[in-house]
Coordinates of C-alpha atoms and ligand atoms in Angstrom, one line a residue:
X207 CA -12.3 20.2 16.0
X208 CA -11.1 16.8 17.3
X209 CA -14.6 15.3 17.1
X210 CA -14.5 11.1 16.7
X211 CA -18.1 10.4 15.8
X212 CA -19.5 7.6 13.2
X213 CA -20.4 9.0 10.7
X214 CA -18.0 11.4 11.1
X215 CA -18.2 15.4 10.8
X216 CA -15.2 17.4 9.3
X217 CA -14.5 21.3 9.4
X218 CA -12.6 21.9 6.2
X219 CA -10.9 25.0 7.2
X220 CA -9.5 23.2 10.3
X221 CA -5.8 23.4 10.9
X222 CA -3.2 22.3 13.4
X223 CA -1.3 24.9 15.4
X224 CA 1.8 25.6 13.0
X225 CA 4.1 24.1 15.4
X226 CA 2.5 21.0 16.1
X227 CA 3.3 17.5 14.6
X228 CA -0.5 16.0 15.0
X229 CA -3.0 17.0 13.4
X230 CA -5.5 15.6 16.1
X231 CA -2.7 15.0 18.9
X232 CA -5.8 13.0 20.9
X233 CA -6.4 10.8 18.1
X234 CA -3.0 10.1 17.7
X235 CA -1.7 9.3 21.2
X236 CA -4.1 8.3 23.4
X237 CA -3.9 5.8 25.6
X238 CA -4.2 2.6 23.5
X239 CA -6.6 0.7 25.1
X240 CA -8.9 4.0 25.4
X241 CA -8.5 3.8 21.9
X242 CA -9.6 0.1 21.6
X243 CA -12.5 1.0 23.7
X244 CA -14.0 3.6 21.7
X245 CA -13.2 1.6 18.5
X246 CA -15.8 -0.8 19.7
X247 CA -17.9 1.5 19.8
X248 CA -17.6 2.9 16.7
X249 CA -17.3 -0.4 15.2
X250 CA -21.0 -0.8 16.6
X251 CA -21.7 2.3 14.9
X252 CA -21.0 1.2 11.4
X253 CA -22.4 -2.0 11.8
X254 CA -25.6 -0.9 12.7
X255 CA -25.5 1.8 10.0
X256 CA -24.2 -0.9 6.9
X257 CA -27.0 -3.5 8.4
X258 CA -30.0 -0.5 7.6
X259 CA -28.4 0.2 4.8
X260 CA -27.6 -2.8 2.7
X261 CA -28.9 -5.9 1.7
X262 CA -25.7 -7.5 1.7
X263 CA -24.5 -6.9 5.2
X264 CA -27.9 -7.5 6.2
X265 CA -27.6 -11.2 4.5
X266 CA -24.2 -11.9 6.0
X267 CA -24.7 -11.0 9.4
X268 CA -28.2 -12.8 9.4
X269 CA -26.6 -15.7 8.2
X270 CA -23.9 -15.4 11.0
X271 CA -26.5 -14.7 13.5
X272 CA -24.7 -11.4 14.1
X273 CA -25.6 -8.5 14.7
X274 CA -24.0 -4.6 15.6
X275 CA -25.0 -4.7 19.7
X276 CA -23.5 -8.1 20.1
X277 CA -19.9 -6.5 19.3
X278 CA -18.5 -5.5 23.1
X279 CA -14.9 -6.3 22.7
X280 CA -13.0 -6.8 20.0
X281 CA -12.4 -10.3 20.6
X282 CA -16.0 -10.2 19.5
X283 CA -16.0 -8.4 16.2
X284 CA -13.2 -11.3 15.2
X285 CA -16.9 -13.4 15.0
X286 CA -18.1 -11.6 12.1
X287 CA -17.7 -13.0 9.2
X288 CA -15.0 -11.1 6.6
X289 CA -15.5 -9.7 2.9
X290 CA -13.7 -11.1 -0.2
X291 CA -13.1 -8.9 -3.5
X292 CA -14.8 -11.7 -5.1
X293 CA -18.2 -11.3 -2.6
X294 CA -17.7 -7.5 -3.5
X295 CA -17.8 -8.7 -7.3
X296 CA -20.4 -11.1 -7.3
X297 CA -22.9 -8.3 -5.7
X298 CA -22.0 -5.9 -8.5
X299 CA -22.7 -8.5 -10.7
X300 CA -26.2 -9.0 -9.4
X301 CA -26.6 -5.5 -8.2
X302 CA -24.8 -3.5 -11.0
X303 CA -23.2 -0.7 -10.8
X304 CA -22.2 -0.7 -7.3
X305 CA -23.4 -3.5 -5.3
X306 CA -25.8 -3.7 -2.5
X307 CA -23.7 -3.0 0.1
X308 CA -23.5 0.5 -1.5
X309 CA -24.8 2.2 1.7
X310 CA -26.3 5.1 0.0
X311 CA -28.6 7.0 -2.9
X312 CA -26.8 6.6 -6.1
X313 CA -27.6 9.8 -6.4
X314 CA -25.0 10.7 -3.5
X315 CA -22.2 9.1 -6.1
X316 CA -19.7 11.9 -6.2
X317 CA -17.1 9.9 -8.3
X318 CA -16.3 6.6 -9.7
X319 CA -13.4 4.9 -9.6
X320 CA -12.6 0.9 -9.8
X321 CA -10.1 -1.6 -9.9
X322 CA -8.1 -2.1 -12.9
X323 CA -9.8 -5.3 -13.5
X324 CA -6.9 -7.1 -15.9
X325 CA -8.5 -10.3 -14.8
X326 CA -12.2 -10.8 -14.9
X327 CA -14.9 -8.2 -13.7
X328 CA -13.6 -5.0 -12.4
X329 CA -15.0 -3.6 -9.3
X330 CA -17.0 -0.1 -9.1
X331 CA -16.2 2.2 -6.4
X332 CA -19.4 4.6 -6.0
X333 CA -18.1 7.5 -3.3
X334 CA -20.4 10.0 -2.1
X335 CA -19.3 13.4 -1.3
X336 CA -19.4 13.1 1.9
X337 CA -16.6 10.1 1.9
X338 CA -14.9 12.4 -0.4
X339 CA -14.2 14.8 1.9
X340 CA -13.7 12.5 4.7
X341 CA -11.1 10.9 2.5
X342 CA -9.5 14.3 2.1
X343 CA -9.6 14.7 5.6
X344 CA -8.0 11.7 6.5
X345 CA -5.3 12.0 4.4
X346 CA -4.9 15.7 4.5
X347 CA -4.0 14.7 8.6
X348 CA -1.6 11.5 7.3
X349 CA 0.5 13.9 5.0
X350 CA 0.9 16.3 7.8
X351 CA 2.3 13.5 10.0
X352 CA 4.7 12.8 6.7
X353 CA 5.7 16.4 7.3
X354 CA 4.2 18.2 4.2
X355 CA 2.6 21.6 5.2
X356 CA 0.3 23.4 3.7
X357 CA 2.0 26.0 0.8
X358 CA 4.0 23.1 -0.4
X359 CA 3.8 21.3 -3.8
X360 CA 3.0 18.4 -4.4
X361 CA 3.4 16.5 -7.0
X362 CA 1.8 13.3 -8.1
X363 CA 3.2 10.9 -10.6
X364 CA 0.7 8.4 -11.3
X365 CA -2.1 7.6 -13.5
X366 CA -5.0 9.8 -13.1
X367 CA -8.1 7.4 -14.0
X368 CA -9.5 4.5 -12.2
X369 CA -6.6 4.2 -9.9
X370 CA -7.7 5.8 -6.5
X371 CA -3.9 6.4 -5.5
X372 CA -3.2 9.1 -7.2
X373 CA -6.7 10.3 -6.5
X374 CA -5.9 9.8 -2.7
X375 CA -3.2 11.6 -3.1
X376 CA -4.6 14.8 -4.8
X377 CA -6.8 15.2 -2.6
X378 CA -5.1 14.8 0.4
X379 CA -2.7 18.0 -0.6
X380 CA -5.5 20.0 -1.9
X381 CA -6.9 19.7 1.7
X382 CA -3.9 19.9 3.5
X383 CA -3.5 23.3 1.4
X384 CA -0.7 22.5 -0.9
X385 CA 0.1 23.5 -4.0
X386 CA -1.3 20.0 -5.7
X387 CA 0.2 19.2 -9.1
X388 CA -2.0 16.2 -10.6
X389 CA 0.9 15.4 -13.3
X390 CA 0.1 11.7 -13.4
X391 CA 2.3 9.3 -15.2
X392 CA 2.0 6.3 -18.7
X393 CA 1.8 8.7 -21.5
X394 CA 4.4 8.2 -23.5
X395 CA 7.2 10.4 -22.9
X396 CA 6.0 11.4 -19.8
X397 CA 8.6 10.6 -17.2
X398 CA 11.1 12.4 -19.5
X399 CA 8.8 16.0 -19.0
X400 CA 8.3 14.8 -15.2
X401 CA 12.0 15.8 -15.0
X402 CA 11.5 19.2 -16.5
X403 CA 8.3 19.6 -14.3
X404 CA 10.2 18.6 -11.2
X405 CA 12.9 21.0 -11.9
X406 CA 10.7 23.7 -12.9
X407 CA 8.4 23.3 -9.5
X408 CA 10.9 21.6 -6.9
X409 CA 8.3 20.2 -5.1
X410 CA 8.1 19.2 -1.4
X411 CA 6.3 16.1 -1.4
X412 CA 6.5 13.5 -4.6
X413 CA 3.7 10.5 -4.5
X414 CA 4.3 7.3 -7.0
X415 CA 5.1 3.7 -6.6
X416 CA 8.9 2.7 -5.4
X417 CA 9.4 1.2 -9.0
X418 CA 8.7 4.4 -10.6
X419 CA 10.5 6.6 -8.7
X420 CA 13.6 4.6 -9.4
X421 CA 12.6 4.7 -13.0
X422 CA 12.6 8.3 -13.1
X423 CA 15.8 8.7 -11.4
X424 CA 17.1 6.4 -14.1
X425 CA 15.5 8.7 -17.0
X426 CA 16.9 12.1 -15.0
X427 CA 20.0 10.9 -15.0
X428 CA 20.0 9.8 -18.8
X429 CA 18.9 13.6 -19.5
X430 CA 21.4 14.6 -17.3
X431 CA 19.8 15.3 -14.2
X432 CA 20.9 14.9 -10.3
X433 CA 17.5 13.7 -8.8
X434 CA 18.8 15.7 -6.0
X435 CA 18.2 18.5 -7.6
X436 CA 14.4 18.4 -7.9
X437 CA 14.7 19.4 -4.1
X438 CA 12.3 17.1 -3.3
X439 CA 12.0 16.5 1.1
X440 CA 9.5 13.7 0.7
X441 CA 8.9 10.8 -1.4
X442 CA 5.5 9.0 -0.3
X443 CA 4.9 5.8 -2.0
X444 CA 2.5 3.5 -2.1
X445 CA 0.8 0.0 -4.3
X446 CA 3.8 -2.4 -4.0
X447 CA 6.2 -3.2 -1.5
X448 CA 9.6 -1.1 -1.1
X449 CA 9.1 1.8 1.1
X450 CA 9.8 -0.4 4.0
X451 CA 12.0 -2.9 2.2
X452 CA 15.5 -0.8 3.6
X453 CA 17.6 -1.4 1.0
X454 CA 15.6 -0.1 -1.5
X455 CA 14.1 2.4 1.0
X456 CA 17.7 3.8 1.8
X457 CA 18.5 3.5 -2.4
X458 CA 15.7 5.8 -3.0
X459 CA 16.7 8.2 0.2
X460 CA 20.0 8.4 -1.3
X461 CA 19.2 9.2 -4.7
X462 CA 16.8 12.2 -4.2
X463 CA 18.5 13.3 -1.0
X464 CA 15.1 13.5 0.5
X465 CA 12.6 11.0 3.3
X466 CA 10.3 8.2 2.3
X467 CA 7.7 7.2 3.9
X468 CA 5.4 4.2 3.0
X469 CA 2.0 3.9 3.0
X470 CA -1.5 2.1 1.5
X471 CA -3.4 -0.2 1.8
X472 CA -5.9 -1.4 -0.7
X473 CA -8.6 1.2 -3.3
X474 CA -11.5 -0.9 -1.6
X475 CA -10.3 0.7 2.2
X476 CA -10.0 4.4 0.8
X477 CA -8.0 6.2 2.4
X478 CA -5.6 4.0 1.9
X479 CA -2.8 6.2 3.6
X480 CA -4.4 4.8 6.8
X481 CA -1.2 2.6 7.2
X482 CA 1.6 5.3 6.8
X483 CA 4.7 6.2 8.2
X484 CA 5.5 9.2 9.5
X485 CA 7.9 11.8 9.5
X486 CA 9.9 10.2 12.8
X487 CA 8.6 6.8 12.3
X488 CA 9.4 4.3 9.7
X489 CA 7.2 1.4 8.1
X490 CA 3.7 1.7 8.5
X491 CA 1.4 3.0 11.0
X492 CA -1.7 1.7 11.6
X493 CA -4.1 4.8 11.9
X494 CA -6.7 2.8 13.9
X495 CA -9.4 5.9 14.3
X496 CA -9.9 5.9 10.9
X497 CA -9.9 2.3 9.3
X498 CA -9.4 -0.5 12.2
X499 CA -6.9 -2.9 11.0
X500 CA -6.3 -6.7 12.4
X501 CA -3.2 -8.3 11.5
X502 CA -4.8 -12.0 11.1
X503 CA -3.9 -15.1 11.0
X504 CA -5.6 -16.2 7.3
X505 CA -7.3 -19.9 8.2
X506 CA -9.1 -18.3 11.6
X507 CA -9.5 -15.0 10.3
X508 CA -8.3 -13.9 14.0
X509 CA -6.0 -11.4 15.2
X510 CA -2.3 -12.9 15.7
X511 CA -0.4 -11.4 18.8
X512 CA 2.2 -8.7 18.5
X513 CA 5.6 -9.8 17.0
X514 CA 3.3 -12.3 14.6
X515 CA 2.8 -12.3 11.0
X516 CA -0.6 -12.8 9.4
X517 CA -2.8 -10.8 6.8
X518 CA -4.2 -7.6 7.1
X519 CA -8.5 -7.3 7.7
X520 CA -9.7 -3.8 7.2
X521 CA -12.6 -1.9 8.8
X522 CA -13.8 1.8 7.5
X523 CA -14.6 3.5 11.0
X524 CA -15.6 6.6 8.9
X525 CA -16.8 6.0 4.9
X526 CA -20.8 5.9 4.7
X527 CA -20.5 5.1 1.0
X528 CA -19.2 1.8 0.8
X529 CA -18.4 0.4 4.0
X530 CA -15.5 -2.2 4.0
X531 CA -16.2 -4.2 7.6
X532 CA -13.6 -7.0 8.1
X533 CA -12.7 -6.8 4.3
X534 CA -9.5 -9.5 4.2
X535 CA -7.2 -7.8 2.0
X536 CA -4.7 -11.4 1.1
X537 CA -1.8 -9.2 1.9
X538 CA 1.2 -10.7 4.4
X539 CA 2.4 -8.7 7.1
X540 CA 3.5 -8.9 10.9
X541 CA 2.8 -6.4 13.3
X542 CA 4.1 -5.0 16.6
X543 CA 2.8 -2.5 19.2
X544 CA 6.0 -0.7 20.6
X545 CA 7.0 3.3 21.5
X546 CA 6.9 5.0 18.1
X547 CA 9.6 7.8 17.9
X548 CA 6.6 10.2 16.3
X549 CA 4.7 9.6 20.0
X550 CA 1.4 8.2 18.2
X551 CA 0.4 4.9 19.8
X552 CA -0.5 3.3 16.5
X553 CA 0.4 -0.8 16.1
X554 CA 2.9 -0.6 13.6
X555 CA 4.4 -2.8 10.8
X556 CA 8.0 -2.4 10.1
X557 CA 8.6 -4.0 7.4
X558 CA 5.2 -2.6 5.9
X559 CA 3.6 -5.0 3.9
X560 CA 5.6 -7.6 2.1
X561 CA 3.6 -9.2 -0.5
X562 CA 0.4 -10.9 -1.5
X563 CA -0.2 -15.0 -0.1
X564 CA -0.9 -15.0 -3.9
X565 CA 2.5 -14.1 -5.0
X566 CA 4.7 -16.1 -2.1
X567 CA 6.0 -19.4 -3.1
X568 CA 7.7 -21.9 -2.1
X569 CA 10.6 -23.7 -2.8
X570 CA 11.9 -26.7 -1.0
X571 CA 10.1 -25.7 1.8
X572 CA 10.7 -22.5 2.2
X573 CA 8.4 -19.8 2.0
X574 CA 9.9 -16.9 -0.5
X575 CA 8.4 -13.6 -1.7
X576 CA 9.1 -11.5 -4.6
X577 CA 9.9 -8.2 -1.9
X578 CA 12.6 -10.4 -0.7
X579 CA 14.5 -10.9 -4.0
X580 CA 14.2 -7.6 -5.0
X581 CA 15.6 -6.5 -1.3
X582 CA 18.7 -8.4 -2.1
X583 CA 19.2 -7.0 -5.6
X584 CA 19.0 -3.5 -4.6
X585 CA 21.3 -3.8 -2.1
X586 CA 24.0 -5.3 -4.2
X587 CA 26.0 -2.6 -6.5
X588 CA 26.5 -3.5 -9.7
X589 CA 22.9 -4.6 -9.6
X590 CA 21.5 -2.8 -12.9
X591 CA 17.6 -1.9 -11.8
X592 CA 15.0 -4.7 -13.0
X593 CA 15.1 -7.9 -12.5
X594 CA 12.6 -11.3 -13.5
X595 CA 11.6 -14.4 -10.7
X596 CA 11.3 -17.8 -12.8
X597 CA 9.1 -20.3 -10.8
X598 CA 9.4 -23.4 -12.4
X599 CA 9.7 -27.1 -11.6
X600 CA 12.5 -29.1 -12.5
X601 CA 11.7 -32.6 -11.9
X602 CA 9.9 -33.4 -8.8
X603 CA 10.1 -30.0 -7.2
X604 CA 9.7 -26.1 -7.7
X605 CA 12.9 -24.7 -8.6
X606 CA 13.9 -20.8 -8.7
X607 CA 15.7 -19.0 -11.3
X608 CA 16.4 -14.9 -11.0
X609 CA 18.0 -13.1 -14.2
X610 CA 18.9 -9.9 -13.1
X611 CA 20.8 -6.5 -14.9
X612 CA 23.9 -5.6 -14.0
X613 CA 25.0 -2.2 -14.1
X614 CA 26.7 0.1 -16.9
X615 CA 29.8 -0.2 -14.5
X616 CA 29.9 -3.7 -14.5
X617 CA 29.5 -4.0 -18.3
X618 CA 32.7 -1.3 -18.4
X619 CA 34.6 -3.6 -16.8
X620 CA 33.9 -6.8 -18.4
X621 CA 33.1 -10.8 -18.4
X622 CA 34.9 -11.2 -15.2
X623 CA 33.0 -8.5 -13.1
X624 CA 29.2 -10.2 -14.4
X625 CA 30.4 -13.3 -13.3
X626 CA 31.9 -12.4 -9.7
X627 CA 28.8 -10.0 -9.2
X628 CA 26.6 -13.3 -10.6
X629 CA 28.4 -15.5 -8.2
X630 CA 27.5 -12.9 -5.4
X631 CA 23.7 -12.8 -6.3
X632 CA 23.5 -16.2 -5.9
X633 CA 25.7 -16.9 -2.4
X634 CA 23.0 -13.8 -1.0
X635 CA 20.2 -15.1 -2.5
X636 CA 20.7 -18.1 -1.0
X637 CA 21.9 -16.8 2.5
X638 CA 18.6 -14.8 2.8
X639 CA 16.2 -17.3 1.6
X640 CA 17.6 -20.3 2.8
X641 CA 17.4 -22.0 -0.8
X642 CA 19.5 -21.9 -4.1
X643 CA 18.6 -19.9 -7.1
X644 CA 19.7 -20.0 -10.6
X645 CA 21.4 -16.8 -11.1
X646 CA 21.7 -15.7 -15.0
X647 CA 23.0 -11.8 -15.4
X648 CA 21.8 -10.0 -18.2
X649 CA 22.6 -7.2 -20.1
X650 CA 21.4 -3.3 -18.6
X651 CA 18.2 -2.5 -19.6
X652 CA 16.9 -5.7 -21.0
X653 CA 13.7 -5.3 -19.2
X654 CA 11.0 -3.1 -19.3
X655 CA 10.7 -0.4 -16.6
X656 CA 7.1 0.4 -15.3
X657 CA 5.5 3.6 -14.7
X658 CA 2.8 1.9 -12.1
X659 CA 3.5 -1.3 -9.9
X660 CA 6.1 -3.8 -11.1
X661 CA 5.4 -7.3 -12.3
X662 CA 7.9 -9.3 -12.1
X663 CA 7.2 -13.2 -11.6
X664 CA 7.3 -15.4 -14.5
X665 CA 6.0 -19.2 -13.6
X666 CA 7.2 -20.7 -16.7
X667 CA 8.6 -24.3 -16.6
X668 CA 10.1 -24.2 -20.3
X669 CA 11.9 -21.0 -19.4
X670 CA 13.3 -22.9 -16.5
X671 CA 14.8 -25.5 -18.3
X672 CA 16.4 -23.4 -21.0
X673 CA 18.0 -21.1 -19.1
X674 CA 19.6 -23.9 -17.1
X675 CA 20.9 -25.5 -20.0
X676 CA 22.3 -22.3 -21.2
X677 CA 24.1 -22.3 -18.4
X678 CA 25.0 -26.1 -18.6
X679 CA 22.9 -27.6 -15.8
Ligands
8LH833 C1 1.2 -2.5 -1.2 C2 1.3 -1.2 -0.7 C3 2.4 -0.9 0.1 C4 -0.6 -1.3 -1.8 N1 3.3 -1.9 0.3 N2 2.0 -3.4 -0.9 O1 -1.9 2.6 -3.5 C5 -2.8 2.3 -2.5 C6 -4.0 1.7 -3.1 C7 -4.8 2.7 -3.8 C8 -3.7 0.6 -4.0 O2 -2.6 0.3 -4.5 O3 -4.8 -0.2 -4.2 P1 -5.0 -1.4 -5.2 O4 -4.7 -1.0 -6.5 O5 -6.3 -1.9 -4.8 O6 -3.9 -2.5 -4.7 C9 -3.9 -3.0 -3.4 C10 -2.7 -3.9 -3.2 O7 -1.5 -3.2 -3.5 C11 -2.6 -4.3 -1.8 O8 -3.5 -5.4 -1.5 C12 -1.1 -4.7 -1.7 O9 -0.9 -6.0 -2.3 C13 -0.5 -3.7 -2.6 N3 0.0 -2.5 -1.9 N4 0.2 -0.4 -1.1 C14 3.1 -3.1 -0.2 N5 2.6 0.3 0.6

């Protein structure tokens, strides 16, 4: 049952043998440029399946003067033209519900999901059944690289609604033939039962974002709880950086004595686990069978060379529903194509992915992302969990203030310790980002704690100048 075909067919009582770490060893390791090869061809595949079945594929490629056939290498497929979430909206807008690149009968809609939509029109996801089970599939075969077997619990702690993580995620283990336990998360007083739960079930595998499992180690310990003991093995996270960020990757090893890998990409490129670690490999994998990824450079929209960074473009080499072909996801990234020690010969990205273009700024010249401060807190003890990023501009030029929470044991111990541990912010913050930040330490837990991705970016030029006359600049 190792079949590759567009669009694709899965058994769902197909297993690996027990012993095995692939679930389709051929898939996994094969020689990568055989791989390449057969990825053009199944690149022409879906091409020339969207461009029968949509309007809006049809439009684009006409436009380009492109069309499935011409695609022999892919040097060529970096010709066609790439899809923006705000194309995606737009043809929902004209085209509601679900667009007219939705490459099949409505009536083949199997579930809905969408994007949270906090800012302007939210985005539909119409899946058929068919891409349901292909999704299950997929990530059914990811988790098993993770190392969960079937028989094991899982148990998934975030929101079950629109959000097509925890979706992903549920039916992933149901396939792989866990124990699934949809527990979800932001009801209130939910992460305090989530500790009950996890003691009660002692789960295998654990799926949230980063921020939340720190959160809930924070509330375990308040009731009184070792994370440790939830016997958890592994901690799959995805929607934000961190998984690959190490010192937050080896705080949230250490705390629940048990692996993380990362993984996700974006709702639109369901299933998202098709960048994921694996249980010998860390960052992210890039699963290429099952959505073709290019690491890009974002004015050319071409790949970058190994060892480069660039943003990710995403192909679906298997969903019939809504086809994402070259959809450029905004996201930074570098990539490299080395020996994996799991034996797949995936590109990989070892430092996942570590932020939006959106969210980087830059302050006297240098480029700075959010993933980075936060990589710099955590690895700092006495740092107290959550933290803010002021952007403001002082004058002529941005400027960059960071209040962050110092620790219980550094309030113990007094004035002296938030000021040496302040000083200490600041001389690493500014050793790993080339620039100086205002550094202002605040008390523990004077900032909300999230049960989904964090926010943490202010751009707030009043703030700014407050806080740097409060501490007399
Ligand atoms: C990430 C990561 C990651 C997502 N490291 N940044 O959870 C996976 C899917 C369902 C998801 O979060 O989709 P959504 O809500 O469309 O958000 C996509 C964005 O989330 C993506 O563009 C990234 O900026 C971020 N993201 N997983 C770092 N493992």
């Amino acid at each position: 049952m190792e079949e590759w075909n567009f669009p694709p067919k899965y058994s769902n009582d197909y297993f690996p043998e027990p012993a095995s770490p692939y679930w389709f060893r051929d898939r996994e390791t094969m020689d990568p440029e055989k791989r390449d090869e057969l990825i053009v061809a199944r690149i022409r595949d879906v091409m020339a399946y969207a461009y029968d079945h949509s309007p809006f594929y049809q439009r684009k490629w006409d436009k380009a003067g492109i069309k499935a056939n011409d695609i022999r290498t892919l040097a060529d497929f970096e010709e066609v033209p790439v899809v923006t979430k705000q194309e995606l909206r737009d043809s929902q807008a004209k085209n509601p519900p679900f667009g007219d690149y939705l490459c099949c009968p409505e009536s083949d809609i199997h579930h809905i999901h969408g994007t949270s939509g906090t800012t302007g029109r939210p985005t539909a996801f119409g899946i058929s059944r068919r891409d349901w089970e292909t999704i299950a599939n997929n990530h059914a075969r990811i988790m098993w690289g993770m190392g969960l077997r079937p028989g094991d619990t899982v148990f998934v702690a975030a929101i079950l609604s629109l959000y097509m993580g925890s979706w992903g995620a549920l039916i992933g283990a149901e396939r792989l033939g866990c124990k699934a336990f949809p527990f979800g998360a932001g009801a209130p007083g939910m992460t305090a039962r989530a500790v009950t739960w996890l003691g009660m079930m002692k789960p295998a595998g654990f799926y949230s974002t980063p921020s939340y499992a720190l959160r809930l180690a924070e509330v375990a310990r308040e009731e009184g709880v070792d994370p440790r003991e939830f016997g958890i093995k592994v901690l799959f996270f995805s929607g934000e950086p961190g998984g690959s960020i190490p010192s937050i990757r080896d705080k949230i090893q250490d705390i629940y004595g048990a692996k993380v890998v990362d993984c996700g990409t974006m709702a639109e490129l369901t299933p998202w686990m098709h960048a994921s670690g694996s249980a010998d490999t860390e960052g992210m994998l890039l699963w290429q069978d099952i959505v073709y990824t290019e690491v890009a450079d974002p004015n050319s929209n071409r790949r970058v060379p190994y060892g480069e960074q660039g943003t990710p473009i995403y192909t679906h080499l298997e969903r019939t529903s809504q086809p994402m072909i070259r959809m450029v996801s905004g996201d930074l990234t570098h990539w490299v194509m080395e020996d994996n020690p799991c034996g797949r010969t995936y590109p990989r990205l070892p430092k996942g992915i570590y932020g939006r273009i959106d969210d980087m700024f830059q302050i006297r010249g240098e480029n700075v992302y959010p993933s980075a401060i936060a990589e710099v807190l955590e690895g700092l003890a006495g740092y107290g969990g959550e933290h803010r990023i002021i952007i403001s501009r002082g004058g002529s030029m941005d400027e960059l203030a960071v209040q962050a929470e110092f620790n219980g044991e550094i309030a113990r111990q007094g004035p002296d310790a938030v000021r040496a541990l302040g000083e200490k912010v600041e001389a690493e913050l500014s050793r790993v980002l080339g620039v100086r930040a205002l550094v202002v330490m605040v008390d523990p837990d004077t900032f909300p704690r999230t049960d989904f991705k964090a926010q943490r970016v202010v751009d707030d030029r009043d703030l700014y100048q407050s806080l740097n006359q409060k501490r007399g600049g």
